[in-house]
Amino acid sequence: MSGHSKWHNIQAKKGKADAARGRLFTKIGKEIAVAAKGNPNPSTNSKLADVIAKAKAANMPNDNIERAIKRAAGELAGKDFKELTYEGYGVGGSAVIITTLTDNINRTAGDIRAIMSKCGGALGTTGSVSYMFENKGLIVVEATPGLTEDEVTDLAIEAGADDVVATEDAFEVYTSPAAFSEARKILEGKGLSFLQAEITMIPQNKITLEGEKLESFLKMLDKLEENDDVQNVYHNVDLPEEDEEE
């Protein structure tokens, strides 16, 4: 029975990971389509080029990327997607920022309010938690054999980055939002492989949740990320490693 149980757990985790990957590709695909609307050429559309870099870092297949660009001229022609950001609180005073792409503001706002309320949180007003975060460009460079921190730092300085943080298997390169596109292009041109490349919200300080509060917070994150209108969820909770990996 233990063998069966272990196999079941492996399959369940794989299924969860596959579903999460599928949702991620769908969300990035929508971002690509919206960015490509009006100008499907990444050479002259820096916003589209940035989203494509984000897609490639997430291992999104080229076919998916090309389909998303084509959608901009077809399926999205009659849709008016709006980029909206919501701020609020989760359990234990945790801070949450949610970015969305939606063609129905009332539906999206209602869905987010309901999810947060059911998980012990609440929507806040604009500016209620964003002051706790910094808007930064983040390029996570894969630590390939022979690539040293000094080399990455030198390249990052040349690219106009603000800081480089070395981790066990990667180098995190931080830029201002304005410098992100050019820094990404320079580092990409040097042949570096990215594990992540996007403008993100970095919490200035993190908090720890335990027990039921952590469970409620993780449930809220899952529900928000499962919502089709939600693109990104940023927060200031220091999650256990196994939850971050999943």
Coordinates of N, CA and C in Angstrom, one line a residue:
M1 N 0.8 -1.2 0.0 CA 0.0 0.0 0.0 C 0.9 1.3 0.0
S2 N 2.0 1.2 0.7 CA 2.8 2.4 0.8 C 3.4 2.7 -0.6
G3 N 3.7 1.7 -1.4 CA 4.2 2.0 -2.8 C 3.1 2.6 -3.6
H4 N 1.9 2.1 -3.5 CA 0.8 2.7 -4.2 C 0.6 4.2 -3.8
S5 N 0.6 4.4 -2.5 CA 0.4 5.7 -2.0 C 1.5 6.7 -2.5
K6 N 2.7 6.2 -2.5 CA 3.8 7.1 -2.9 C 3.6 7.4 -4.4
W7 N 3.3 6.4 -5.2 CA 3.1 6.7 -6.7 C 1.9 7.6 -6.8
H8 N 0.8 7.5 -6.0 CA -0.3 8.4 -6.1 C 0.1 9.8 -5.8
N9 N 0.9 10.0 -4.8 CA 1.4 11.3 -4.4 C 2.2 11.9 -5.5
I10 N 3.1 11.1 -6.1 CA 3.9 11.6 -7.2 C 3.1 12.1 -8.4
Q11 N 2.1 11.2 -8.7 CA 1.2 11.6 -9.8 C 0.4 12.8 -9.5
A12 N -0.1 12.9 -8.3 CA -0.9 14.1 -7.9 C 0.0 15.4 -8.0
K13 N 1.2 15.3 -7.5 CA 2.1 16.5 -7.6 C 2.4 16.8 -9.0
K14 N 2.6 15.8 -9.9 CA 2.9 16.1 -11.3 C 1.7 16.7 -11.9
G15 N 0.5 16.2 -11.6 CA -0.7 16.7 -12.2 C -0.9 18.2 -11.8
K16 N -0.6 18.5 -10.5 CA -0.7 19.9 -10.0 C 0.2 20.8 -10.7
A17 N 1.5 20.3 -10.9 CA 2.5 21.0 -11.6 C 2.1 21.3 -13.0
D18 N 1.6 20.2 -13.7 CA 1.2 20.4 -15.1 C 0.1 21.4 -15.3
A19 N -0.9 21.4 -14.3 CA -2.0 22.3 -14.4 C -1.5 23.7 -14.1
A20 N -0.6 23.9 -13.2 CA 0.0 25.2 -12.9 C 0.7 25.7 -14.1
R21 N 1.5 24.9 -14.8 CA 2.2 25.3 -16.0 C 1.3 25.7 -17.1
G22 N 0.2 24.9 -17.2 CA -0.8 25.3 -18.3 C -1.4 26.6 -18.0
R23 N -1.7 26.9 -16.7 CA -2.3 28.2 -16.4 C -1.3 29.3 -16.7
L24 N 0.0 29.1 -16.3 CA 1.0 30.1 -16.5 C 1.1 30.4 -18.0
F25 N 1.1 29.4 -18.9 CA 1.3 29.6 -20.3 C 0.1 30.4 -20.8
T26 N -1.1 30.1 -20.3 CA -2.3 30.8 -20.7 C -2.3 32.2 -20.4
K27 N -1.8 32.5 -19.2 CA -1.7 33.9 -18.7 C -0.6 34.7 -19.5
I28 N 0.5 34.1 -19.7 CA 1.6 34.7 -20.5 C 1.1 34.9 -21.9
G29 N 0.4 33.9 -22.4 CA -0.2 34.0 -23.8 C -1.1 35.2 -23.9
K30 N -1.9 35.5 -22.9 CA -2.8 36.7 -22.9 C -2.0 37.9 -22.9
E31 N -0.9 37.9 -22.1 CA 0.0 39.1 -22.0 C 0.6 39.4 -23.3
I32 N 1.1 38.3 -24.0 CA 1.7 38.5 -25.3 C 0.7 39.1 -26.3
A33 N -0.5 38.5 -26.3 CA -1.5 39.0 -27.2 C -1.9 40.4 -27.0
V34 N -2.0 40.8 -25.8 CA -2.3 42.2 -25.5 C -1.1 43.2 -25.9
A35 N 0.1 42.7 -25.5 CA 1.3 43.5 -25.9 C 1.5 43.7 -27.4
A36 N 1.1 42.6 -28.1 CA 1.3 42.6 -29.6 C 0.2 43.4 -30.3
K37 N -0.9 43.7 -29.7 CA -2.0 44.3 -30.4 C -1.6 45.7 -30.9
G38 N -1.7 45.9 -32.2 CA -1.2 47.1 -32.8 C 0.2 47.1 -33.4
N39 N 1.0 46.2 -32.8 CA 2.4 46.1 -33.3 C 2.9 44.7 -32.9
P40 N 2.8 43.7 -33.8 CA 3.2 42.4 -33.5 C 4.7 42.1 -33.7
N41 N 5.5 43.2 -33.9 CA 6.9 43.0 -34.2 C 7.8 43.3 -32.9
P42 N 8.4 42.3 -32.3 CA 9.1 42.6 -31.1 C 10.4 43.4 -31.3
S43 N 10.8 43.6 -32.5 CA 12.0 44.4 -32.8 C 11.7 45.9 -32.6
T44 N 10.4 46.2 -32.8 CA 10.0 47.7 -32.6 C 9.0 47.8 -31.5
N45 N 8.7 46.8 -30.8 CA 7.7 46.8 -29.7 C 8.4 46.2 -28.5
S46 N 9.0 47.1 -27.6 CA 9.8 46.6 -26.5 C 9.0 45.9 -25.5
K47 N 7.7 46.3 -25.3 CA 6.9 45.7 -24.3 C 6.6 44.2 -24.7
L48 N 6.4 44.0 -26.0 CA 6.2 42.6 -26.5 C 7.5 41.8 -26.4
A49 N 8.6 42.4 -26.7 CA 9.9 41.7 -26.5 C 10.1 41.3 -25.1
D50 N 9.7 42.2 -24.1 CA 9.9 41.8 -22.7 C 9.0 40.6 -22.3
V51 N 7.8 40.6 -22.8 CA 6.9 39.5 -22.5 C 7.3 38.2 -23.1
I52 N 7.9 38.3 -24.3 CA 8.4 37.1 -25.0 C 9.6 36.5 -24.2
A53 N 10.4 37.4 -23.7 CA 11.5 37.0 -22.9 C 11.0 36.3 -21.6
K54 N 10.0 36.8 -21.0 CA 9.4 36.2 -19.8 C 8.8 34.8 -20.2
A55 N 8.2 34.7 -21.4 CA 7.7 33.4 -21.8 C 8.8 32.4 -22.0
K56 N 9.9 32.8 -22.7 CA 11.0 31.9 -22.9 C 11.6 31.4 -21.6
A57 N 11.7 32.3 -20.7 CA 12.3 32.0 -19.4 C 11.4 30.9 -18.7
A58 N 10.1 31.0 -18.9 CA 9.2 30.0 -18.3 C 9.1 28.7 -19.2
N59 N 9.9 28.6 -20.2 CA 10.0 27.4 -21.1 C 8.7 27.3 -21.9
M60 N 8.0 28.4 -22.2 CA 6.8 28.4 -23.0 C 7.2 28.0 -24.5
P61 N 6.6 27.0 -25.1 CA 7.0 26.6 -26.5 C 6.8 27.8 -27.5
N62 N 7.7 27.8 -28.5 CA 7.6 28.9 -29.5 C 6.3 28.9 -30.2
D63 N 5.7 27.7 -30.4 CA 4.4 27.6 -31.1 C 3.3 28.4 -30.3
N64 N 3.3 28.3 -29.0 CA 2.4 29.0 -28.1 C 2.6 30.5 -28.3
I65 N 3.9 30.9 -28.3 CA 4.2 32.3 -28.4 C 3.7 32.9 -29.7
E66 N 3.9 32.2 -30.8 CA 3.5 32.6 -32.1 C 2.0 32.7 -32.2
R67 N 1.3 31.7 -31.6 CA -0.2 31.7 -31.6 C -0.7 32.9 -30.9
A68 N -0.1 33.2 -29.8 CA -0.5 34.4 -29.0 C -0.4 35.7 -29.7
I69 N 0.7 35.8 -30.5 CA 0.9 37.0 -31.3 C -0.2 37.1 -32.4
K70 N -0.5 36.0 -33.0 CA -1.5 36.0 -34.0 C -2.9 36.3 -33.4
R71 N -3.1 35.9 -32.2 CA -4.4 36.2 -31.5 C -4.6 37.7 -31.5
A72 N -3.5 38.5 -31.4 CA -3.7 40.0 -31.2 C -4.4 40.6 -32.4
A73 N -4.2 40.0 -33.6 CA -4.8 40.5 -34.8 C -6.2 39.9 -35.1
G74 N -6.5 38.8 -34.4 CA -7.7 38.1 -34.7 C -8.7 38.1 -33.5
E75 N -8.5 37.1 -32.6 CA -9.5 36.9 -31.5 C -9.6 38.1 -30.6
L76 N -8.5 38.9 -30.4 CA -8.6 40.0 -29.4 C -9.0 41.3 -30.1
A77 N -9.2 41.2 -31.4 CA -9.5 42.5 -32.1 C -10.8 43.2 -31.6
G78 N -11.8 42.4 -31.1 CA -13.0 43.1 -30.6 C -13.0 43.2 -29.1
K79 N -11.9 42.7 -28.4 CA -11.9 42.8 -27.0 C -11.1 43.9 -26.5
D80 N -11.5 44.5 -25.4 CA -10.8 45.6 -24.8 C -10.3 45.2 -23.4
F81 N -9.1 44.6 -23.3 CA -8.6 44.2 -22.0 C -8.0 45.3 -21.3
K82 N -8.3 45.5 -20.0 CA -7.8 46.5 -19.2 C -6.8 45.9 -18.2
E83 N -5.7 46.6 -17.9 CA -4.8 46.2 -16.9 C -5.1 46.9 -15.6
L84 N -5.5 46.1 -14.6 CA -5.9 46.7 -13.3 C -5.1 46.0 -12.2
T85 N -4.8 46.8 -11.2 CA -4.1 46.3 -10.0 C -4.9 46.4 -8.8
Y86 N -5.0 45.4 -8.0 CA -5.7 45.4 -6.7 C -4.7 45.2 -5.6
E87 N -5.0 45.9 -4.4 CA -4.2 45.7 -3.3 C -5.0 45.3 -2.1
G88 N -4.4 44.5 -1.2 CA -5.2 44.1 0.0 C -4.4 43.3 1.0
Y89 N -5.1 42.7 1.9 CA -4.5 42.0 3.0 C -5.0 40.6 3.1
G90 N -4.0 39.7 3.4 CA -4.4 38.3 3.7 C -4.4 38.1 5.2
V91 N -4.5 36.9 5.7 CA -4.5 36.6 7.1 C -3.1 37.1 7.7
G92 N -3.2 37.4 9.0 CA -2.0 37.7 9.7 C -1.3 39.0 9.3
G93 N -2.1 39.9 8.7 CA -1.5 41.2 8.2 C -0.7 41.1 7.0
S94 N -0.7 40.0 6.3 CA 0.1 39.8 5.1 C -0.4 40.8 4.0
A95 N 0.5 41.3 3.2 CA 0.2 42.2 2.1 C 0.2 41.5 0.8
V96 N -0.8 41.9 -0.1 CA -1.0 41.2 -1.3 C -1.2 42.2 -2.4
I97 N -0.6 42.1 -3.6 CA -0.8 42.9 -4.8 C -1.2 42.0 -5.9
I98 N -2.3 42.3 -6.6 CA -2.8 41.4 -7.6 C -2.9 42.2 -8.9
T99 N -2.2 41.7 -10.0 CA -2.4 42.4 -11.3 C -3.3 41.5 -12.2
T100 N -4.1 42.2 -12.9 CA -5.1 41.5 -13.7 C -5.2 42.0 -15.2
L101 N -5.6 41.2 -16.1 CA -6.0 41.6 -17.4 C -7.5 41.2 -17.6
T102 N -8.4 42.1 -17.8 CA -9.8 41.7 -17.8 C -10.6 42.5 -18.8
D103 N -11.6 41.8 -19.3 CA -12.6 42.5 -20.2 C -13.9 42.8 -19.4
N104 N -13.9 42.5 -18.1 CA -15.1 42.7 -17.3 C -14.7 43.1 -15.9
I105 N -14.6 44.4 -15.6 CA -14.0 44.8 -14.4 C -14.9 44.4 -13.2
N106 N -16.2 44.4 -13.3 CA -17.1 44.1 -12.2 C -16.9 42.6 -11.8
R107 N -16.8 41.7 -12.9 CA -16.6 40.3 -12.6 C -15.3 40.1 -11.8
T108 N -14.2 40.7 -12.3 CA -12.9 40.5 -11.8 C -12.8 41.0 -10.3
A109 N -13.3 42.2 -10.1 CA -13.3 42.8 -8.7 C -14.1 41.9 -7.8
G110 N -15.3 41.4 -8.2 CA -16.2 40.6 -7.4 C -15.5 39.3 -7.1
D111 N -14.8 38.7 -8.1 CA -14.2 37.4 -7.8 C -13.0 37.5 -6.8
I112 N -12.2 38.6 -7.0 CA -11.1 38.7 -6.1 C -11.5 39.0 -4.7
R113 N -12.5 39.9 -4.6 CA -13.1 40.2 -3.3 C -13.6 39.0 -2.5
A114 N -14.3 38.1 -3.3 CA -14.9 36.9 -2.7 C -13.8 35.9 -2.3
I115 N -12.8 35.8 -3.1 CA -11.7 34.8 -2.8 C -10.9 35.3 -1.5
M116 N -10.6 36.6 -1.5 CA -9.9 37.1 -0.3 C -10.7 37.0 1.0
S117 N -12.0 37.3 0.8 CA -12.8 37.3 2.0 C -13.0 35.9 2.6
K118 N -13.2 34.9 1.7 CA -13.3 33.5 2.1 C -12.1 33.0 2.8
C119 N -10.9 33.6 2.5 CA -9.7 33.1 3.1 C -9.1 34.0 4.2
G120 N -10.0 34.8 4.7 CA -9.6 35.6 5.9 C -8.9 36.9 5.5
G121 N -9.0 37.3 4.2 CA -8.4 38.6 3.8 C -9.4 39.6 3.4
A122 N -8.9 40.7 2.8 CA -9.8 41.8 2.4 C -9.1 42.7 1.4
L123 N -9.9 43.2 0.4 CA -9.3 44.1 -0.5 C -9.1 45.5 0.2
G124 N -8.1 46.2 -0.2 CA -7.8 47.5 0.4 C -7.9 48.6 -0.7
T125 N -7.6 49.8 -0.3 CA -7.6 50.9 -1.3 C -6.3 51.0 -2.0
T126 N -6.3 51.7 -3.1 CA -5.0 51.9 -3.9 C -4.0 52.6 -3.0
G127 N -2.8 52.0 -2.9 CA -1.8 52.5 -2.1 C -1.7 51.9 -0.7
S128 N -2.7 51.1 -0.3 CA -2.8 50.5 1.0 C -1.6 49.6 1.4
V129 N -1.1 48.9 0.4 CA 0.1 48.0 0.7 C 1.3 48.2 -0.3
S130 N 1.0 48.9 -1.4 CA 2.1 49.0 -2.4 C 3.3 49.7 -1.9
Y131 N 3.2 50.5 -0.9 CA 4.4 51.2 -0.3 C 5.3 50.2 0.4
M132 N 4.8 49.0 0.6 CA 5.7 48.0 1.2 C 6.5 47.2 0.2
F133 N 6.3 47.6 -1.1 CA 7.0 46.8 -2.2 C 7.8 47.8 -3.0
E134 N 8.8 47.3 -3.7 CA 9.6 48.0 -4.7 C 9.3 47.4 -6.1
N135 N 9.1 48.3 -7.0 CA 8.9 47.9 -8.4 C 10.3 47.7 -9.0
K136 N 10.6 46.5 -9.4 CA 12.0 46.2 -9.9 C 11.9 45.3 -11.1
G137 N 12.9 45.5 -12.0 CA 13.2 44.5 -13.1 C 14.0 43.4 -12.5
L138 N 13.6 42.2 -12.7 CA 14.3 41.0 -12.2 C 14.7 40.1 -13.3
I139 N 16.0 39.8 -13.5 CA 16.5 38.9 -14.5 C 17.3 37.8 -13.7
V140 N 16.7 36.6 -13.7 CA 17.4 35.5 -13.0 C 18.2 34.7 -14.0
V141 N 19.5 34.8 -13.9 CA 20.5 34.1 -14.8 C 20.8 32.8 -14.3
E142 N 20.7 31.8 -15.1 CA 21.0 30.4 -14.7 C 22.5 30.3 -14.5
A143 N 22.9 29.6 -13.4 CA 24.3 29.5 -13.1 C 24.9 28.3 -13.8
T144 N 25.3 28.5 -15.1 CA 25.9 27.4 -15.9 C 27.3 27.2 -15.6
P145 N 27.9 26.0 -15.9 CA 29.3 25.7 -15.6 C 30.2 26.8 -16.2
G146 N 31.2 27.3 -15.3 CA 32.1 28.2 -15.8 C 31.7 29.7 -15.7
L147 N 30.4 29.9 -15.4 CA 30.0 31.3 -15.2 C 30.1 31.7 -13.8
T148 N 30.9 32.8 -13.6 CA 31.2 33.2 -12.2 C 30.4 34.4 -11.8
E149 N 30.3 34.7 -10.5 CA 29.6 35.9 -10.0 C 30.3 37.1 -10.5
D150 N 31.6 37.2 -10.6 CA 32.3 38.3 -11.1 C 31.9 38.6 -12.5
E151 N 31.8 37.6 -13.4 CA 31.5 37.8 -14.8 C 30.1 38.3 -14.9
V152 N 29.1 37.8 -14.2 CA 27.8 38.2 -14.2 C 27.7 39.7 -13.7
T153 N 28.4 40.0 -12.6 CA 28.4 41.3 -12.1 C 28.9 42.3 -13.1
D154 N 30.0 42.0 -13.8 CA 30.6 42.9 -14.8 C 29.6 43.1 -15.9
L155 N 28.9 42.1 -16.4 CA 28.0 42.2 -17.5 C 26.7 43.0 -17.0
A156 N 26.3 42.8 -15.7 CA 25.2 43.5 -15.2 C 25.5 45.0 -15.1
I157 N 26.7 45.3 -14.7 CA 27.0 46.7 -14.6 C 27.0 47.4 -16.0
E158 N 27.6 46.6 -16.9 CA 27.6 47.1 -18.3 C 26.2 47.3 -18.8
A159 N 25.2 46.5 -18.4 CA 23.8 46.5 -18.8 C 23.0 47.6 -18.1
G160 N 23.6 48.2 -17.1 CA 22.9 49.2 -16.3 C 22.1 48.7 -15.1
A161 N 22.4 47.5 -14.6 CA 21.7 47.0 -13.5 C 22.1 47.6 -12.2
D162 N 21.2 47.5 -11.2 CA 21.4 48.1 -9.9 C 22.2 47.2 -8.9
D163 N 21.9 45.9 -9.0 CA 22.5 44.9 -8.1 C 22.5 43.5 -8.6
V164 N 23.3 42.7 -8.1 CA 23.4 41.3 -8.4 C 23.5 40.5 -7.1
V165 N 22.6 39.5 -7.0 CA 22.6 38.6 -5.8 C 22.8 37.2 -6.3
A166 N 23.9 36.5 -5.7 CA 24.2 35.1 -6.1 C 23.4 34.2 -5.2
T167 N 22.7 33.2 -5.8 CA 22.1 32.2 -5.0 C 22.8 30.8 -5.3
E168 N 22.2 29.7 -4.8 CA 22.9 28.4 -5.0 C 23.0 28.0 -6.5
D169 N 21.9 28.3 -7.2 CA 22.0 27.8 -8.6 C 21.6 28.9 -9.6
A170 N 21.7 30.2 -9.2 CA 21.4 31.3 -10.2 C 22.0 32.6 -9.7
F171 N 21.9 33.6 -10.5 CA 22.3 35.0 -10.2 C 21.1 35.9 -10.4
E172 N 20.7 36.6 -9.4 CA 19.5 37.5 -9.5 C 20.0 38.9 -9.9
V173 N 19.6 39.4 -11.1 CA 20.1 40.7 -11.5 C 18.9 41.7 -11.4
Y174 N 19.0 42.7 -10.6 CA 18.0 43.7 -10.3 C 18.2 45.0 -11.1
T175 N 17.2 45.5 -11.7 CA 17.3 46.8 -12.4 C 16.1 47.7 -12.0
S176 N 16.2 49.0 -12.4 CA 15.0 49.8 -12.3 C 14.1 49.4 -13.4
P177 N 12.7 49.7 -13.3 CA 11.8 49.3 -14.4 C 12.2 49.9 -15.7
A178 N 12.7 51.2 -15.7 CA 13.0 51.9 -16.9 C 14.2 51.2 -17.6
A179 N 15.1 50.7 -16.8 CA 16.4 50.1 -17.4 C 16.2 48.6 -17.8
F180 N 15.1 48.0 -17.5 CA 14.9 46.6 -17.6 C 15.0 46.1 -19.0
S181 N 14.3 46.7 -20.0 CA 14.3 46.2 -21.4 C 15.8 46.2 -22.0
E182 N 16.5 47.3 -21.8 CA 17.8 47.4 -22.3 C 18.8 46.4 -21.7
A183 N 18.7 46.3 -20.3 CA 19.5 45.3 -19.6 C 19.2 43.9 -20.1
R184 N 18.0 43.6 -20.2 CA 17.6 42.2 -20.7 C 18.2 42.0 -22.1
K185 N 18.1 42.9 -23.0 CA 18.6 42.8 -24.3 C 20.2 42.6 -24.3
I186 N 20.8 43.3 -23.5 CA 22.3 43.2 -23.4 C 22.7 41.9 -22.9
L187 N 22.1 41.4 -21.8 CA 22.4 40.1 -21.2 C 22.1 39.0 -22.1
E188 N 20.9 39.1 -22.8 CA 20.5 38.1 -23.7 C 21.5 38.0 -24.9
G189 N 22.0 39.2 -25.3 CA 23.0 39.2 -26.4 C 24.3 38.6 -26.0
K190 N 24.6 38.6 -24.7 CA 25.9 37.9 -24.2 C 25.7 36.4 -24.1
G191 N 24.5 35.9 -24.5 CA 24.3 34.5 -24.5 C 23.9 33.9 -23.1
L192 N 23.5 34.7 -22.2 CA 23.1 34.2 -20.8 C 21.7 33.6 -20.9
S193 N 21.5 32.5 -20.1 CA 20.2 31.8 -20.1 C 19.4 32.3 -18.9
F194 N 18.2 32.7 -19.1 CA 17.3 33.2 -18.1 C 16.4 32.2 -17.5
L195 N 16.2 32.2 -16.2 CA 15.2 31.4 -15.5 C 14.0 32.2 -15.3
Q196 N 14.1 33.5 -15.3 CA 13.0 34.5 -15.1 C 13.5 35.8 -15.6
A197 N 12.5 36.5 -16.2 CA 12.9 37.9 -16.8 C 11.6 38.7 -16.8
E198 N 11.4 39.6 -15.9 CA 10.2 40.4 -15.8 C 10.3 41.5 -14.8
I199 N 9.4 42.5 -15.0 CA 9.3 43.5 -14.0 C 8.3 43.0 -12.9
T200 N 8.8 43.1 -11.7 CA 8.0 42.5 -10.6 C 8.0 43.4 -9.3
M201 N 7.3 43.0 -8.3 CA 7.1 43.7 -7.1 C 7.9 42.9 -6.0
I202 N 8.9 43.6 -5.4 CA 9.7 42.9 -4.4 C 9.3 43.5 -3.0
P203 N 8.9 42.7 -2.1 CA 8.6 43.2 -0.7 C 9.8 43.7 0.0
Q204 N 9.7 44.8 0.7 CA 10.9 45.4 1.4 C 11.2 44.5 2.6
N205 N 10.1 43.9 3.2 CA 10.3 43.0 4.4 C 9.3 41.9 4.2
K206 N 9.7 40.7 4.8 CA 8.8 39.6 4.7 C 8.3 39.2 6.1
I207 N 7.1 38.6 6.1 CA 6.6 38.1 7.4 C 6.4 36.6 7.3
T208 N 6.3 35.9 8.5 CA 6.2 34.5 8.6 C 4.8 34.1 9.1
L209 N 4.1 33.2 8.4 CA 2.9 32.7 8.9 C 3.0 31.2 9.2
E210 N 2.3 30.7 10.2 CA 2.3 29.3 10.6 C 0.9 28.7 10.8
G211 N 0.9 27.4 10.8 CA -0.4 26.7 11.1 C -1.5 27.0 10.2
E212 N -2.7 27.3 10.8 CA -3.9 27.6 10.0 C -3.8 28.8 9.2
K213 N -3.0 29.8 9.7 CA -2.9 31.1 9.0 C -2.1 30.8 7.7
L214 N -1.1 30.0 7.7 CA -0.3 29.7 6.5 C -1.2 28.9 5.6
E215 N -2.0 28.0 6.1 CA -2.9 27.2 5.2 C -3.9 28.1 4.5
S216 N -4.5 29.0 5.3 CA -5.4 29.9 4.7 C -4.8 30.8 3.6
F217 N -3.6 31.3 3.9 CA -2.9 32.1 2.9 C -2.6 31.3 1.6
L218 N -2.1 30.1 1.8 CA -1.8 29.3 0.6 C -3.0 29.0 -0.2
K219 N -4.1 28.8 0.5 CA -5.4 28.5 -0.2 C -5.8 29.7 -1.0
M220 N -5.6 30.9 -0.4 CA -6.0 32.2 -1.1 C -5.1 32.3 -2.3
L221 N -3.8 32.1 -2.2 CA -2.9 32.2 -3.4 C -3.3 31.2 -4.5
D222 N -3.7 30.0 -4.1 CA -4.1 29.0 -5.1 C -5.3 29.5 -5.9
K223 N -6.3 30.0 -5.1 CA -7.6 30.4 -5.7 C -7.4 31.6 -6.6
L224 N -6.5 32.6 -6.2 CA -6.2 33.7 -7.0 C -5.5 33.4 -8.3
E225 N -4.5 32.5 -8.2 CA -3.8 32.1 -9.3 C -4.6 31.2 -10.3
E226 N -5.6 30.6 -9.8 CA -6.5 29.8 -10.7 C -7.5 30.7 -11.5
N227 N -7.7 31.9 -11.0 CA -8.6 32.8 -11.7 C -8.0 33.3 -13.0
D228 N -8.9 33.2 -14.1 CA -8.4 33.5 -15.4 C -8.0 34.9 -15.6
D229 N -8.6 35.8 -14.9 CA -8.3 37.3 -15.0 C -7.0 37.7 -14.3
V230 N -6.5 36.9 -13.4 CA -5.4 37.2 -12.6 C -4.1 36.9 -13.3
Q231 N -3.2 37.9 -13.4 CA -1.9 37.6 -14.1 C -0.8 37.3 -13.1
N232 N -0.7 38.1 -12.1 CA 0.4 38.0 -11.1 C -0.1 38.2 -9.7
V233 N 0.4 37.5 -8.7 CA 0.1 37.8 -7.3 C 1.4 38.0 -6.6
Y234 N 1.6 39.2 -6.0 CA 2.8 39.5 -5.2 C 2.4 39.6 -3.8
H235 N 3.3 39.1 -2.9 CA 3.0 39.1 -1.5 C 4.3 39.2 -0.7
N236 N 4.1 39.4 0.7 CA 5.3 39.6 1.5 C 5.5 38.5 2.5
V237 N 4.9 37.3 2.2 CA 5.0 36.1 3.1 C 6.2 35.3 2.7
D238 N 7.0 34.9 3.7 CA 8.1 34.0 3.5 C 7.6 32.6 3.5
L239 N 7.4 32.0 2.3 CA 6.8 30.7 2.2 C 7.9 29.6 2.4
P240 N 7.5 28.5 3.0 CA 8.4 27.3 3.1 C 8.8 26.9 1.7
E241 N 10.0 26.4 1.6 CA 10.6 26.1 0.3 C 9.7 25.1 -0.5
E242 N 9.2 24.1 0.1 CA 8.4 23.1 -0.6 C 7.2 23.8 -1.3
D243 N 6.6 24.8 -0.6 CA 5.4 25.5 -1.2 C 5.9 26.4 -2.3
E244 N 7.0 27.0 -2.2 CA 7.5 27.8 -3.3 C 7.8 27.0 -4.5
E245 N 8.4 25.8 -4.3 CA 8.7 24.9 -5.5 C 7.4 24.5 -6.2
E246 N 6.4 24.2 -5.4 CA 5.2 23.7 -6.0 C 4.5 24.8 -6.7

